[in-house]
């Protein structure tokens, strides 16, 4: 179906290097220019020289270029908004991890050491996952999810020791924020400029 074709197109473009995408666009422009020149040459031979049509053609080209500029402006605006959203999520997640780690130091042993080690390993895995190629990201993502499960299990065990104190609520909030931001960060890279916008720009 058309929807599946567009999804496949989107996945293929997302995984290609930017230089390859640029080369593909240039190749498509060259093909379009060659085809246009051939069609114009055939039209001139069939209908004769059409100097009167040059003015109308100029208006058409100006209108198309104006529309292209408008579409490119919207596309850049969408891309910048998504980049800014991802940047804010990265900062919020870093702050959440730091807050959770600092509050963990207030726990008593052995919960302090266990949760601290999980948070350090989780942070290291997040750094590797952020720069990982698509082929390796799935394994790292599974490790990431497993660490979150271990983190919550360790937090549940530590909660018994701090239950009934004011600190218990603050500590749970910090762990919950870390887990929530993990989901938000996972959805950040998937928020791209819609495929339909790229298709219209190419056309």
Short mmCIF file of C-alpha atoms in Angstrom, two decimals:
data_model
loop_
_atom_site.label_atom_id
_atom_site.label_comp_id
_atom_site.label_asym_id
_atom_site.label_seq_id
_atom_site.Cartn_x
_atom_site.Cartn_y
_atom_site.Cartn_z
CA UNK A 1 0.00 0.00 0.00
CA UNK A 2 0.96 3.63 -0.31
CA UNK A 3 1.26 4.00 3.48
CA UNK A 4 3.71 1.10 3.71
CA UNK A 5 5.72 2.52 0.83
CA UNK A 6 5.98 5.90 2.54
CA UNK A 7 7.01 4.24 5.81
CA UNK A 8 9.73 2.26 4.04
CA UNK A 9 10.89 5.43 2.32
CA UNK A 10 11.06 7.21 5.67
CA UNK A 11 13.06 4.43 7.32
CA UNK A 12 15.45 4.26 4.39
CA UNK A 13 16.09 7.99 4.33
CA UNK A 14 16.55 8.16 8.10
CA UNK A 15 19.32 5.57 8.03
CA UNK A 16 21.26 7.09 5.12
CA UNK A 17 24.18 9.51 5.64
CA UNK A 18 23.40 13.11 4.81
CA UNK A 19 25.98 13.13 1.98
CA UNK A 20 24.23 10.19 0.31
CA UNK A 21 20.86 11.93 0.60
CA UNK A 22 22.37 15.09 -0.90
CA UNK A 23 23.85 13.11 -3.80
CA UNK A 24 20.47 11.50 -4.43
CA UNK A 25 18.74 14.87 -4.49
CA UNK A 26 21.35 16.31 -6.90
CA UNK A 27 20.98 13.26 -9.17
CA UNK A 28 17.20 13.71 -9.16
CA UNK A 29 17.60 17.40 -10.05
CA UNK A 30 19.96 16.58 -12.93
CA UNK A 31 17.52 13.98 -14.28
CA UNK A 32 14.66 16.46 -14.02
CA UNK A 33 16.69 19.13 -15.83
CA UNK A 34 17.65 16.73 -18.65
CA UNK A 35 14.07 15.52 -19.05
CA UNK A 36 12.81 19.09 -19.06
CA UNK A 37 15.33 20.12 -21.72
CA UNK A 38 14.35 17.18 -23.92
CA UNK A 39 10.67 17.95 -23.57
CA UNK A 40 11.26 21.63 -24.34
CA UNK A 41 13.35 20.74 -27.40
CA UNK A 42 10.63 18.39 -28.66
CA UNK A 43 7.98 21.06 -28.08
CA UNK A 44 9.97 23.69 -29.97
CA UNK A 45 10.40 21.37 -32.94
CA UNK A 46 6.74 20.46 -32.98
CA UNK A 47 5.19 23.87 -32.35
CA UNK A 48 7.99 26.10 -33.51
CA UNK A 49 9.67 28.84 -31.51
CA UNK A 50 7.37 30.15 -28.78
CA UNK A 51 8.93 33.39 -27.67
CA UNK A 52 5.56 34.60 -26.40
CA UNK A 53 5.47 31.72 -23.95
CA UNK A 54 8.79 32.70 -22.36
CA UNK A 55 7.14 35.42 -20.26
CA UNK A 56 4.49 33.05 -18.94
CA UNK A 57 7.19 30.48 -18.25
CA UNK A 58 9.10 33.03 -16.20
CA UNK A 59 6.04 33.72 -14.07
CA UNK A 60 5.56 29.99 -13.55
CA UNK A 61 9.17 29.46 -12.49
CA UNK A 62 8.94 32.39 -10.07
CA UNK A 63 5.77 31.00 -8.52
CA UNK A 64 7.27 27.53 -8.13
CA UNK A 65 10.44 28.92 -6.55
CA UNK A 66 8.36 31.03 -4.16
CA UNK A 67 6.37 27.95 -3.15
CA UNK A 68 9.60 25.99 -2.69
CA UNK A 69 11.03 28.71 -0.46
CA UNK A 70 7.87 28.66 1.65
CA UNK A 71 7.97 24.87 2.02
CA UNK A 72 11.67 24.94 2.91
CA UNK A 73 10.98 27.58 5.54
CA UNK A 74 8.32 25.41 7.16
CA UNK A 75 10.60 22.36 6.97
CA UNK A 76 13.48 24.16 8.69
CA UNK A 77 11.08 25.45 11.34
CA UNK A 78 9.86 21.91 12.08
CA UNK A 79 13.42 20.57 12.21
CA UNK A 80 14.64 23.33 14.54
CA UNK A 81 11.66 22.84 16.88
CA UNK A 82 12.34 19.11 17.12
CA UNK A 83 16.05 19.71 17.70
CA UNK A 84 15.31 22.16 20.49
CA UNK A 85 12.88 19.68 22.08
CA UNK A 86 15.49 16.93 22.03
CA UNK A 87 18.12 19.28 23.47
CA UNK A 88 15.84 20.22 26.38
CA UNK A 89 15.05 16.55 27.02
CA UNK A 90 18.76 15.71 27.18
CA UNK A 91 19.34 18.47 29.73
CA UNK A 92 16.29 17.45 31.80
CA UNK A 93 17.37 13.80 31.81
CA UNK A 94 20.91 14.70 32.89
CA UNK A 95 19.50 16.78 35.75
CA UNK A 96 17.14 13.95 36.75
CA UNK A 97 19.99 11.42 36.83
CA UNK A 98 22.15 13.79 38.88
CA UNK A 99 19.33 14.48 41.36
CA UNK A 100 18.56 10.78 41.75
CA UNK A 101 22.24 9.98 42.32
CA UNK A 102 22.69 12.70 44.94
CA UNK A 103 19.57 11.66 46.84
CA UNK A 104 20.69 8.04 46.67
CA UNK A 105 23.76 8.99 48.73
CA UNK A 106 21.40 9.69 51.64
CA UNK A 107 20.28 6.07 51.78
CA UNK A 108 21.80 3.59 54.16
CA UNK A 109 23.94 0.64 53.02
CA UNK A 110 23.57 -1.64 51.12
CA UNK A 111 20.87 0.26 49.19
CA UNK A 112 23.14 3.25 48.59
CA UNK A 113 25.84 1.21 46.87
CA UNK A 114 23.42 -0.91 44.86
CA UNK A 115 21.36 1.95 43.45
CA UNK A 116 24.44 4.13 42.87
CA UNK A 117 26.05 1.38 40.78
CA UNK A 118 22.88 0.96 38.75
CA UNK A 119 22.68 4.69 38.08
CA UNK A 120 26.32 4.87 36.98
CA UNK A 121 25.90 1.88 34.65
CA UNK A 122 22.65 3.34 33.34
CA UNK A 123 24.32 6.68 32.58
CA UNK A 124 27.22 5.00 30.78
CA UNK A 125 24.79 2.95 28.71
CA UNK A 126 22.77 6.06 27.81
CA UNK A 127 25.91 7.79 26.55
CA UNK A 128 26.84 4.82 24.37
CA UNK A 129 23.24 4.47 23.16
CA UNK A 130 23.10 8.11 22.09
CA UNK A 131 26.03 7.62 19.69
CA UNK A 132 25.28 4.02 18.68
CA UNK A 133 24.52 3.09 15.04
CA UNK A 134 21.00 1.78 14.33
CA UNK A 135 22.18 -1.85 14.17
CA UNK A 136 23.53 -1.82 17.72
CA UNK A 137 20.91 0.38 19.36
CA UNK A 138 18.43 -2.47 19.91
CA UNK A 139 20.79 -4.41 22.17
CA UNK A 140 21.68 -1.27 24.09
CA UNK A 141 18.00 -0.41 24.41
CA UNK A 142 17.28 -3.81 25.93
CA UNK A 143 20.09 -3.24 28.43
CA UNK A 144 18.65 0.19 29.15
CA UNK A 145 15.20 -1.27 29.90
CA UNK A 146 16.69 -4.03 32.05
CA UNK A 147 18.60 -1.44 34.11
CA UNK A 148 15.40 0.55 34.68
CA UNK A 149 13.71 -2.62 35.91
CA UNK A 150 16.62 -3.28 38.28
CA UNK A 151 16.56 0.35 39.40
CA UNK A 152 12.89 0.21 40.33
CA UNK A 153 13.34 -3.13 42.10
CA UNK A 154 16.22 -1.68 44.12
CA UNK A 155 14.19 1.44 44.86
CA UNK A 156 11.28 -0.66 46.10
CA UNK A 157 13.62 -2.54 48.41
CA UNK A 158 15.16 0.68 49.71
CA UNK A 159 11.76 2.31 50.22
CA UNK A 160 11.06 0.01 53.17
CA UNK A 161 13.92 1.61 55.08
CA UNK A 162 12.77 5.19 54.43
CA UNK A 163 9.01 4.66 54.42
CA UNK A 164 7.19 7.13 56.64
CA UNK A 165 9.79 9.89 56.24
CA UNK A 166 9.42 13.07 54.23
CA UNK A 167 12.48 12.08 52.23
CA UNK A 168 10.74 8.97 50.86
CA UNK A 169 8.36 10.98 48.67
CA UNK A 170 11.13 13.20 47.31
CA UNK A 171 13.28 10.19 46.53
CA UNK A 172 10.46 8.37 44.71
CA UNK A 173 9.76 11.53 42.70
CA UNK A 174 13.37 11.69 41.53
CA UNK A 175 13.35 8.04 40.41
CA UNK A 176 9.98 8.46 38.70
CA UNK A 177 11.21 11.55 36.87
CA UNK A 178 14.25 9.64 35.64
CA UNK A 179 12.09 6.80 34.30
CA UNK A 180 9.58 9.18 32.68
CA UNK A 181 12.34 11.15 30.96
CA UNK A 182 13.83 7.93 29.64
CA UNK A 183 10.59 7.28 27.74
CA UNK A 184 10.50 10.86 26.51
CA UNK A 185 14.12 10.65 25.31
CA UNK A 186 13.37 7.41 23.45
CA UNK A 187 10.57 9.14 21.58
CA UNK A 188 12.69 12.20 20.77
CA UNK A 189 14.76 10.75 17.89
CA UNK A 190 11.60 9.36 16.30
CA UNK A 191 10.14 12.86 16.02
CA UNK A 192 11.33 13.86 12.58
CA UNK A 193 10.04 16.04 9.80
CA UNK A 194 7.12 14.09 8.23
CA UNK A 195 7.96 12.03 5.16
CA UNK A 196 5.21 13.73 3.20
CA UNK A 197 7.03 17.07 3.56
CA UNK A 198 10.24 15.62 2.12
CA UNK A 199 8.28 14.02 -0.74
CA UNK A 200 6.68 17.36 -1.64
CA UNK A 201 10.06 19.14 -1.51
CA UNK A 202 11.62 16.55 -3.82
CA UNK A 203 8.70 16.76 -6.25
#
